[in-house]
Every structure is written in C-alpha cells, then in structure tokens.
XYZ file of C-alpha atoms in Angstrom:
355
model
C -60.969 81.851 -34.214
C -59.897 79.225 -36.760
C -57.233 81.601 -38.078
C -55.330 81.106 -34.804
C -55.603 77.304 -34.618
C -52.591 76.447 -36.775
C -50.254 78.506 -34.605
C -51.604 77.084 -31.338
C -51.230 73.591 -32.809
C -47.614 74.474 -33.536
C -47.237 75.531 -29.889
C -48.467 72.081 -28.835
C -45.918 70.372 -31.078
C -43.088 72.518 -29.757
C -44.195 71.950 -26.164
C -43.922 68.158 -26.571
C -40.143 68.543 -26.908
C -40.100 69.005 -23.134
C -41.768 65.697 -22.267
C -40.012 63.907 -19.395
C -37.671 66.898 -18.977
C -39.663 69.825 -17.552
C -41.711 68.292 -14.734
C -43.011 69.546 -12.350
C -43.344 72.499 -14.745
C -45.907 72.419 -17.586
C -45.238 71.695 -21.249
C -45.163 75.029 -23.085
C -44.462 76.114 -26.648
C -44.451 79.627 -28.109
C -44.670 81.029 -31.641
C -44.228 84.682 -32.667
C -45.944 85.787 -35.885
C -45.502 89.088 -37.730
C -47.043 90.092 -41.053
C -48.312 86.538 -41.507
C -44.858 84.991 -40.989
C -43.467 82.930 -38.129
C -40.400 84.897 -37.066
C -39.446 82.998 -33.908
C -40.310 79.903 -31.876
C -39.485 78.555 -28.454
C -40.294 75.819 -25.974
C -39.524 74.939 -22.365
C -36.760 72.379 -22.875
C -35.892 71.333 -19.321
C -36.635 72.192 -15.708
C -34.667 75.273 -14.728
C -34.155 76.290 -18.359
C -35.576 79.202 -20.345
C -39.340 79.264 -20.602
C -40.919 79.047 -24.047
C -41.872 82.726 -24.302
C -38.426 83.853 -23.180
C -36.717 81.600 -25.726
C -38.933 82.859 -28.554
C -38.413 86.518 -27.621
C -34.666 86.290 -27.009
C -33.925 84.361 -30.217
C -36.032 86.549 -32.528
C -33.938 88.002 -35.377
C -36.121 91.045 -36.025
C -38.192 93.621 -34.176
C -41.197 92.285 -32.298
C -43.099 95.565 -32.419
C -46.618 94.823 -33.629
C -46.130 91.040 -33.549
C -48.463 88.382 -32.115
C -47.292 85.860 -29.539
C -49.017 82.468 -29.530
C -48.583 80.317 -26.432
C -50.445 77.305 -25.132
C -50.277 78.512 -21.508
C -50.572 81.909 -19.840
C -47.099 83.440 -19.275
C -45.883 83.295 -15.677
C -45.726 86.388 -13.496
C -44.396 85.050 -10.186
C -40.838 84.722 -8.948
C -40.956 81.419 -6.998
C -39.203 79.514 -9.777
C -35.618 78.910 -10.839
C -36.114 81.180 -13.847
C -37.415 84.782 -13.884
C -41.029 85.439 -14.921
C -41.781 85.810 -18.632
C -44.422 88.506 -18.274
C -42.075 91.555 -18.157
C -40.323 90.299 -21.311
C -43.661 90.026 -23.110
C -44.897 93.436 -21.994
C -41.636 95.188 -22.868
C -41.106 93.433 -26.213
C -43.490 95.492 -28.349
C -45.784 92.520 -28.930
C -49.326 93.810 -29.553
C -51.372 90.620 -29.186
C -51.092 87.397 -27.165
C -53.154 84.330 -28.117
C -53.510 81.580 -25.501
C -54.922 78.082 -25.288
C -55.167 77.919 -21.474
C -54.905 80.190 -18.499
C -52.515 78.889 -15.845
C -54.375 77.146 -12.968
C -51.483 77.940 -10.618
C -52.987 80.396 -8.080
C -49.772 82.429 -8.307
C -50.674 83.159 -11.939
C -54.306 82.207 -12.735
C -55.418 85.186 -14.818
C -53.070 87.679 -13.190
C -50.732 87.745 -16.183
C -53.669 88.144 -18.552
C -54.907 91.151 -16.584
C -51.444 92.753 -16.509
C -51.022 92.310 -20.262
C -54.411 93.904 -20.926
C -53.606 96.720 -18.522
C -50.426 97.298 -20.558
C -52.475 97.656 -23.758
C -51.830 94.172 -25.161
C -54.795 92.415 -26.740
C -55.267 88.940 -25.206
C -57.246 86.189 -26.934
C -58.064 83.176 -24.753
C -59.279 79.560 -24.974
C -58.038 78.650 -28.458
C -58.127 74.813 -28.646
C -58.691 74.879 -24.894
C -59.521 71.173 -24.498
C -56.458 70.091 -26.476
C -54.310 72.328 -24.297
C -55.739 70.815 -21.122
C -55.063 67.317 -22.440
C -51.443 68.199 -23.232
C -50.872 69.438 -19.676
C -53.205 67.066 -17.843
C -50.382 65.976 -15.497
C -49.573 69.568 -14.507
C -53.208 70.636 -14.168
C -54.093 67.654 -11.941
C -51.150 68.330 -9.632
C -51.809 72.065 -9.383
C -55.560 71.722 -8.811
C -55.569 68.689 -6.475
C -51.979 68.455 -5.146
C -51.899 64.844 -6.371
C -50.376 63.177 -9.416
C -52.258 62.078 -12.511
C -52.582 58.299 -12.086
C -52.484 55.864 -15.011
C -52.841 52.112 -14.447
C -51.037 49.981 -17.054
C -52.329 46.412 -17.214
C -50.946 43.740 -19.558
C -53.401 40.851 -19.705
C -54.905 37.994 -21.684
C -58.267 38.135 -23.444
C -59.882 36.680 -20.311
C -58.231 39.191 -17.991
C -55.310 37.187 -16.578
C -51.988 38.832 -15.711
C -50.126 35.605 -14.860
C -50.573 31.836 -15.040
C -49.666 31.280 -11.416
C -49.917 33.677 -8.500
C -46.476 34.949 -7.530
C -44.824 33.795 -10.775
C -43.676 36.037 -13.640
C -45.511 35.481 -16.937
C -44.714 37.314 -20.167
C -48.016 38.008 -21.927
C -47.742 40.841 -24.447
C -45.249 41.234 -27.286
C -42.290 43.417 -28.226
C -44.309 46.360 -29.555
C -46.267 46.554 -26.305
C -42.986 46.399 -24.396
C -41.629 49.362 -26.330
C -44.889 51.225 -25.700
C -44.516 50.660 -21.940
C -40.959 51.995 -21.940
C -42.174 55.090 -23.798
C -44.826 55.542 -21.107
C -42.231 55.242 -18.347
C -40.158 57.958 -20.005
C -43.144 60.326 -19.936
C -44.130 59.749 -16.288
C -42.450 61.133 -13.186
C -42.810 57.889 -11.244
C -43.754 54.236 -11.686
C -45.354 52.190 -8.885
C -45.523 48.496 -7.999
C -46.265 46.454 -4.895
C -43.902 44.249 -2.911
C -45.498 41.156 -4.495
C -44.397 42.297 -7.944
C -40.858 42.835 -6.653
C -40.847 39.216 -5.467
C -42.442 37.650 -8.558
C -41.105 39.821 -11.416
C -38.110 41.648 -9.900
C -38.450 44.383 -12.567
C -35.849 47.070 -13.227
C -38.597 49.651 -13.960
C -36.231 51.766 -16.040
C -36.339 53.047 -19.631
C -34.412 50.813 -22.041
C -36.096 50.527 -25.429
C -36.553 54.253 -26.109
C -34.649 57.416 -25.275
C -35.834 59.069 -22.089
C -35.363 59.680 -18.401
C -35.896 56.896 -15.867
C -38.871 57.510 -13.574
C -38.664 57.455 -9.792
C -39.501 53.908 -8.685
C -42.230 53.648 -6.047
C -42.666 50.405 -4.099
C -45.529 49.824 -1.669
C -44.051 47.466 0.905
C -45.844 47.789 4.222
C -43.583 45.419 6.148
C -40.341 46.304 4.323
C -40.144 42.643 3.379
C -38.531 43.049 -0.045
C -35.005 41.817 -0.678
C -32.710 44.889 -0.681
C -30.531 43.096 -3.265
C -33.369 42.735 -5.790
C -32.792 44.226 -9.261
C -35.574 46.712 -8.591
C -33.324 48.498 -6.102
C -29.994 48.223 -7.922
C -29.985 51.564 -9.747
C -31.972 54.749 -10.023
C -34.066 56.366 -7.334
C -36.504 54.232 -5.324
C -39.029 55.379 -2.733
C -40.537 52.724 -0.470
C -43.806 53.359 1.355
C -44.142 51.312 4.541
C -46.368 51.233 7.603
C -45.368 52.542 11.057
C -45.009 49.041 12.506
C -42.056 48.142 10.249
C -39.527 50.202 12.216
C -37.411 47.160 13.045
C -36.818 46.391 9.353
C -35.426 49.801 8.460
C -31.814 48.823 9.132
C -31.792 46.702 5.949
C -32.292 49.828 3.868
C -30.190 52.481 5.582
C -27.074 51.485 3.621
C -28.769 52.018 0.249
C -28.173 55.646 -0.697
C -30.578 55.514 -3.655
C -33.554 54.407 -1.510
C -35.826 56.701 0.518
C -38.305 55.401 3.080
C -41.719 57.004 3.594
C -43.834 56.087 6.603
C -47.433 55.850 5.535
C -50.890 55.747 7.097
C -52.876 52.522 7.027
C -56.412 52.102 5.698
C -59.297 50.305 7.422
C -57.907 46.938 6.265
C -54.459 47.558 7.815
C -52.944 48.080 4.367
C -50.860 51.020 3.185
C -53.287 53.842 2.445
C -53.180 54.576 -1.290
C -54.704 57.991 -0.581
C -51.806 58.824 1.729
C -49.279 57.580 -0.846
C -50.776 59.920 -3.453
C -50.821 62.796 -0.968
C -47.151 62.330 -0.146
C -46.200 61.967 -3.818
C -48.015 65.216 -4.557
C -46.110 66.941 -1.769
C -42.859 65.663 -3.317
C -43.691 67.324 -6.655
C -44.675 64.148 -8.528
C -47.049 65.229 -11.318
C -47.675 61.820 -12.881
C -47.712 58.210 -11.693
C -47.726 55.038 -13.793
C -48.994 52.028 -11.827
C -47.677 48.676 -13.114
C -49.118 46.166 -10.655
C -49.849 43.660 -9.431
C -53.375 42.411 -8.735
C -53.631 43.711 -5.169
C -52.356 47.156 -6.155
C -54.582 47.396 -9.250
C -57.614 46.317 -7.213
C -57.032 48.965 -4.551
C -56.605 51.803 -7.040
C -59.662 50.755 -9.044
C -62.007 49.893 -6.156
C -61.238 53.258 -4.519
C -61.347 54.989 -7.925
C -57.982 56.604 -7.238
C -56.995 56.731 -10.893
C -57.506 58.951 -13.917
C -56.801 56.492 -16.695
C -56.400 52.766 -17.345
C -54.315 51.450 -20.225
C -55.011 47.813 -21.052
C -52.559 45.931 -23.258
C -54.303 42.767 -24.347
C -52.592 39.778 -25.935
C -54.557 37.382 -28.209
C -54.357 34.474 -25.764
C -56.510 32.806 -23.089
C -55.271 31.257 -19.851
C -57.529 28.494 -18.507
C -56.507 29.560 -15.014
C -54.292 32.114 -13.354
C -54.304 35.461 -11.599
C -56.866 38.015 -12.755
C -55.818 41.625 -13.159
C -58.415 43.158 -10.821
C -60.766 41.935 -8.099
C -63.793 44.162 -7.496
C -66.912 44.210 -5.329
C -68.703 47.008 -7.195
C -69.568 47.665 -10.852
C -68.718 50.890 -12.668
C -68.266 52.113 -16.231
C -65.464 53.841 -18.072
C -65.222 55.708 -21.356
C -62.958 54.592 -24.204
C -60.526 57.425 -24.896
C -58.403 55.637 -27.500
C -57.859 52.173 -28.942
C -55.488 50.562 -31.405
C -53.062 47.772 -32.243
C -49.492 47.223 -31.027
C -47.974 44.396 -33.054
C -50.140 41.380 -32.265
C -51.699 43.027 -29.196
C -54.640 45.368 -28.775
C -54.623 48.390 -26.494
C -57.402 50.358 -24.834
C -57.042 53.696 -23.061
C -59.952 54.206 -20.682
C -60.957 57.249 -18.680
C -63.494 57.853 -15.943
C -66.883 59.007 -17.168
C -67.497 62.690 -16.443
C-alpha cells in the first residue's frame, strides 16, 4: 500500500493545522486525488467548523466522479455534533474509493461509516500508516476509549533530579529554548495542572506567551482551598480548582471570581485529593489532554499511581548539592524512551510507559 502513503502523510500535515483549536474533536485532514492529481484538500480548522472531508468536497473545483478520498480518520455518520455528518456528502459526491489511516473509536461511528460506504459501492482501504494516525490523535483516542485525558508530566530538573534549591522557593533551572518548548506544549494541551504548593512558591500564570496559541484551562489541586485568590495564577483565563468536601467554609473567598470554577473531589486513602477522581471529572468535562507541571507532591502521586501516559524531562546541565527532588517513589518501574534531543543548552527526554 506504499502508493497511498504520501497522500495519508499529507492528511496528517493538514490535520496538524487544527492543533489547539478542534478539541474535543480529533485532528483530521483530507485529500482528494483524481487521475494522479490532488484536486482538493481540507482540514478540520476549529471546533464547530467544517470537517475535513466536507471542506475538501465543497471546495473542489472539478467533478469528483471517480476520485479517491484520502482521510486519516473514518468520516463521521452521527448527528450529535455541531456540524452535520460527512458521510452523506462522501456517498453522494461520486467518489469511488476512500483510503483511511484509522477507523473512528467513537462508538457512534466505529466502523459504521465504513460499512455504509461499502454498501453504497465505494471501495474502502483501511489502516494505511495506522500507528502514525493513532499517534497524531492520541489525545482523542485516549478520551474516547477511557473517558479520561491523555496525561503528560513535564518536569524541568537538574542532572541530579532537583526541581528547586529550597522547598517552597521558585528556582529557574532550564533555559530560554526549554521555556519556549513548554509554551508550545501548553498551546497544544486542553488543560495544565499544578498543586497549591506550586501556586504559593512559583505563582505561575500558566498561559501561552512565547508562541501563538490558545491558553489552556488551568487546573489547581487545592484540597483546603488555601491558595491566595489574588495570586497571578487566578488573574486571567479559566481556572478550575479541585478541593475536598471539608473545605466548604473556604468557598466564600472564590465565589466572587467569575473565571474560577470549584470542583468537589473524593479523597484517597491518605486524605489527599484523589487524582483518579480528578481525571474522571476532567474526562466528563471534555478535557482530552492534560499537561502536569508540578510540583514534587503532584508528580509523585501521578507517577506512583501510574496515572500518566508520558513524561517529558527537561534537564539542565547543572547539579544542586541539595534541594527538592522531582519525584519521591517507593516502587521501581521502567519506561521506554520515545524521543530525545537538545533544546539550547538543555537536554530533553520524552518517556512512555512500556507496553
């Protein structure tokens, strides 16, 4: 099927134009080929906008009779979206063949569109660059299949694993290129999460400043609602605070902040906010992807409970003789290196769970 690869690769490139704009929908690109020529292209540009297949079909400048549609994801056939389903457009367009990278894991679709296209006499070719397609839409697939967001931990640390020189004090470790990389990450994720300790020590804005992109929803785990409502973290953008049931008396401090939502959360066996319940509630709110930025207590909980999909380590070429380590663990486990490289003077590692 190598003859199809170049067009599916083009679908991937087109689909990336929707990053940070289409969630909770998937990233989708479409290419229409006729007589060996690309005659139209499309991509899902923003949530609520035209889907990729619809854009490609509606903007085509010539007849689609006998053409081949390439798409990285199975066209939708259900009506519970802001936009109408693409399947009738495909079937009625005169297209004779549809080539796909992935079927849609959404149970409202999941092979149903493929069957209807075949029933209508359209040839359907599946699983072209399937793994690459799954990687592109890993956020969407995780949310659809598990009703939870894809979780990436981002840890900036020294060569000996320290995230600060003194507990509770802000310490800049990595350089400008790593900073830009982090802002790019924030623009690609639906939400970014920190603990109340990081609000106190770093008071981060958690927005996107060094690249173009949409600000993520800010998630703060603050069991006792002890954070200062006037902190920079809460000044602008949307913030969701997860607290425990016993913090009812502190709610009045937050009721006047229109950009803050409070979520009551279950506690774990150690009387801490249950990370599992946080992820469940985020999934219910349509959050496909979550970037966790600290601090030590938060990192340790996510890692020790293995409630993550990926860890990104940004490592500066320095040692601290003492300080706060990034993670505290009681058990050993291994990860796989997915990617590595250099960001200015820093190194980065992207690690995934072993499967």
